[in-house]
Amino acid sequence: MSLTQEACDRIRDAIVSGKFDFGERLSEEQIARALGMSKAPVRAAFMDLRDMGLVTIVPQAGTYVFTPSRQDVEEMSRFRAMLEQEALQSALKRNPEALVHHLSAAISQMDHAIAVGEWALYSSADSAFHRAFLQLAGNRYLEKAYDLTATALEALRARLQAGEGDFWRRSYSEHTKMRDLIAAGAFDDADALLQDHILIIIRSLALPDTSLQTRQKSQRRSDQEYLDLLASKPALL
């Protein structure tokens, strides 16, 4: 793995898991020190993260964690719903049994994450569940289009799942119900549930109304904080 890829993966994981706040300014120098590398791969990683929609690079000002507006969330969610529903239909035509197998594997990962109380692991399992539709659809362009917004939406859903309330419980229940509907051949019901499951984020996520300039006034973190935030985590089993 290249240093740029390592930096990208570690920063991405910290953003998606909610360790870095929306709108927070990221220190290229401190991240480089925390990862034990020069600033060049971190700078290149910022460019990759910008392409994923996870950071905003402001010339002469710095790099900031993305700050989604309610319109952003709605448009991304509806885009994702269209792609996943198309992928689901294609996957069902090709091999519904394989799809059930992949969804069941992801649900087993969710069970493990819930048992150990690791919501970052649950988020990874959630992503694996939805990726199964794309992977089994047989259309690589669907997955490329999905990647335009997938990581940013993953970050939003991870914040909901790790927070208070029953969002993750509803998420888990709907995942298992979707798998069971597909296994039973109730494809139309599974498709309807998938759309509702994806679009619930529009109604559930509380977004700040402050301006980007206000949000960019984030407190400076210490070197130790960066070390802690960028520490590697064990992979999902």
XYZ file of C-alpha atoms in Angstrom:
237
model
C 0.000 0.000 0.000
C 1.327 3.460 -0.903
C 1.705 6.183 1.693
C -0.982 8.225 -0.076
C -3.420 5.297 0.105
C -2.617 4.713 3.764
C -3.176 8.372 4.588
C -6.402 8.420 2.575
C -7.750 5.306 4.291
C -6.924 6.498 7.807
C -8.377 9.993 7.298
C -11.420 8.571 5.512
C -12.126 6.181 8.374
C -11.856 9.021 10.909
C -14.286 11.185 8.929
C -16.792 8.416 8.215
C -16.819 7.232 11.832
C -17.506 10.760 13.077
C -14.173 11.298 14.835
C -13.688 14.500 12.841
C -16.564 16.998 12.959
C -18.411 18.368 9.952
C -16.628 21.549 8.843
C -13.524 20.853 10.922
C -10.236 22.147 9.563
C -7.700 19.349 9.042
C -4.040 20.055 9.715
C -1.872 18.615 6.958
C 1.240 18.994 9.118
C -0.220 17.326 12.222
C -1.735 14.485 10.236
C 1.627 13.852 8.591
C 3.322 13.706 12.000
C 0.627 11.409 13.387
C 1.050 9.010 10.458
C 4.854 9.209 10.434
C 5.135 10.474 6.869
C 5.887 13.655 4.944
C 3.199 16.145 4.008
C 3.245 15.182 0.314
C 1.210 11.937 0.625
C -1.211 13.648 3.018
C -1.705 16.444 0.500
C -2.343 13.856 -2.232
C -4.764 12.032 0.090
C -6.713 15.270 0.558
C -7.204 15.408 -3.215
C -8.573 11.849 -3.249
C -10.865 12.625 -0.305
C -12.127 15.717 -2.117
C -13.068 13.504 -5.070
C -15.031 11.283 -2.645
C -16.902 14.334 -1.387
C -15.450 14.042 2.121
C -13.389 17.226 2.262
C -13.454 20.721 0.818
C -10.141 22.296 -0.164
C -10.243 26.083 0.130
C -7.267 27.820 -1.553
C -5.147 29.822 0.896
C -7.395 28.697 3.756
C -7.013 24.960 4.252
C -8.808 21.632 4.001
C -12.105 21.083 5.809
C -14.300 18.081 6.481
C -17.371 18.332 4.264
C -20.470 20.032 5.613
C -23.632 18.694 3.941
C -26.692 20.850 3.525
C -30.174 19.369 3.738
C -30.421 19.697 -0.053
C -27.141 17.791 -0.427
C -28.463 14.959 1.745
C -31.773 14.762 -0.112
C -30.192 14.778 -3.567
C -27.529 12.220 -2.620
C -30.086 9.949 -0.972
C -32.486 10.000 -3.919
C -29.583 9.368 -6.303
C -28.486 6.409 -4.184
C -32.041 5.047 -4.025
C -32.357 5.091 -7.822
C -29.053 3.274 -8.297
C -29.648 0.663 -5.599
C -33.137 -0.119 -6.826
C -31.805 -0.623 -10.350
C -28.991 -2.789 -8.966
C -31.448 -4.809 -6.881
C -33.618 -5.572 -9.901
C -30.584 -6.642 -11.936
C -29.196 -8.799 -9.111
C -32.574 -10.507 -8.658
C -32.754 -11.366 -12.357
C -29.227 -12.780 -12.361
C -28.982 -14.770 -9.125
C -31.334 -14.130 -6.192
C -29.860 -17.033 -4.213
C -26.375 -15.513 -4.361
C -27.822 -12.176 -3.279
C -29.469 -13.743 -0.223
C -26.145 -15.388 0.646
C -24.250 -12.075 0.474
C -26.920 -10.217 2.454
C -26.895 -12.918 5.130
C -23.109 -12.616 5.429
C -23.428 -8.870 5.977
C -26.134 -9.399 8.595
C -23.840 -11.830 10.426
C -21.242 -9.046 10.512
C -23.885 -6.711 11.942
C -24.664 -9.281 14.641
C -20.995 -9.356 15.615
C -20.741 -5.548 15.638
C -23.819 -5.239 17.857
C -22.531 -7.936 20.213
C -19.252 -6.071 20.777
C -20.812 -2.582 20.677
C -18.619 -1.361 17.809
C -20.656 1.003 15.662
C -17.811 1.577 13.221
C -17.943 -2.143 12.509
C -21.720 -1.975 12.165
C -21.315 0.824 9.632
C -18.887 -1.337 7.624
C -21.373 -4.212 7.663
C -24.158 -1.843 6.608
C -22.046 -0.781 3.624
C -21.305 -4.410 2.742
C -25.047 -5.167 2.737
C -25.809 -2.418 0.228
C -22.699 -3.105 -1.848
C -24.014 -6.617 -2.442
C -26.730 -5.204 -4.736
C -24.117 -3.399 -6.812
C -21.630 -6.254 -6.885
C -24.198 -8.793 -8.097
C -25.948 -6.503 -10.587
C -23.425 -7.263 -13.323
C -23.004 -3.625 -14.332
C -19.725 -2.025 -13.302
C -20.946 1.435 -14.290
C -23.673 1.282 -11.664
C -21.033 0.798 -8.978
C -18.890 3.631 -10.363
C -21.878 5.977 -10.273
C -22.717 4.807 -6.751
C -19.208 5.699 -5.585
C -19.864 9.378 -6.334
C -21.890 9.723 -3.116
C -21.493 6.436 -1.240
C -18.723 7.504 1.135
C -20.332 10.799 2.124
C -23.637 9.040 2.822
C -21.798 6.371 4.798
C -20.438 9.137 7.034
C -23.928 10.536 7.570
C -25.468 7.152 8.375
C -22.624 6.266 10.737
C -23.398 9.369 12.806
C -27.035 8.340 13.050
C -26.238 4.747 13.967
C -23.750 5.746 16.664
C -26.030 8.343 18.210
C -28.844 8.063 20.681
C -32.227 6.713 19.690
C -33.292 3.649 17.753
C -31.906 4.414 14.273
C -29.520 1.461 14.307
C -32.265 -0.843 15.613
C -34.536 0.179 12.767
C -31.625 -0.178 10.360
C -30.895 -3.732 11.525
C -34.564 -4.724 11.456
C -34.996 -3.429 7.911
C -31.858 -5.172 6.677
C -33.043 -8.533 7.982
C -36.565 -7.965 6.648
C -35.210 -7.111 3.182
C -33.153 -10.306 3.140
C -36.159 -12.368 4.246
C -38.458 -10.789 1.631
C -35.956 -11.566 -1.128
C -35.526 -15.120 0.140
C -39.327 -15.522 0.069
C -39.585 -14.168 -3.483
C -41.434 -10.998 -2.418
C -39.280 -8.843 -4.668
C -41.658 -5.885 -5.011
C -41.994 -5.592 -1.235
C -38.198 -5.738 -0.862
C -37.805 -2.992 -3.460
C -40.301 -0.730 -1.657
C -38.608 -1.336 1.680
C -35.200 -0.556 0.189
C -36.363 2.870 -0.989
C -37.875 3.744 2.375
C -34.763 2.437 4.141
C -32.479 4.720 2.132
C -34.650 7.832 2.230
C -35.210 7.700 6.006
C -31.947 9.605 6.399
C -33.597 12.715 4.950
C -36.116 12.750 7.797
C -33.765 11.592 10.538
C -30.595 13.650 10.205
C -30.358 16.915 12.133
C -28.076 19.276 10.208
C -26.647 22.552 11.488
C -28.033 25.742 10.003
C -24.930 27.821 10.588
C -22.893 29.121 7.676
C -19.781 27.395 6.371
C -17.629 30.258 7.643
C -18.960 29.755 11.173
C -18.463 25.998 11.024
C -14.895 26.416 9.849
C -13.912 28.027 13.157
C -13.022 24.637 14.610
C -10.766 24.331 17.613
C -7.196 23.231 16.988
C -6.430 19.672 17.992
C -3.242 18.579 19.714
C -0.751 16.183 18.136
C -1.872 13.512 20.613
C -5.482 13.933 19.523
C -4.487 13.382 15.911
C -2.544 10.281 16.944
C -5.602 8.924 18.736
C -8.064 9.812 15.991
C -5.978 8.287 13.217
C -5.059 5.104 15.070
C -5.753 2.043 12.987
C -8.641 -0.226 13.988
C -9.030 -3.958 13.520
C -10.856 -5.003 10.383
C -14.388 -6.329 10.522
C -14.290 -10.091 11.031
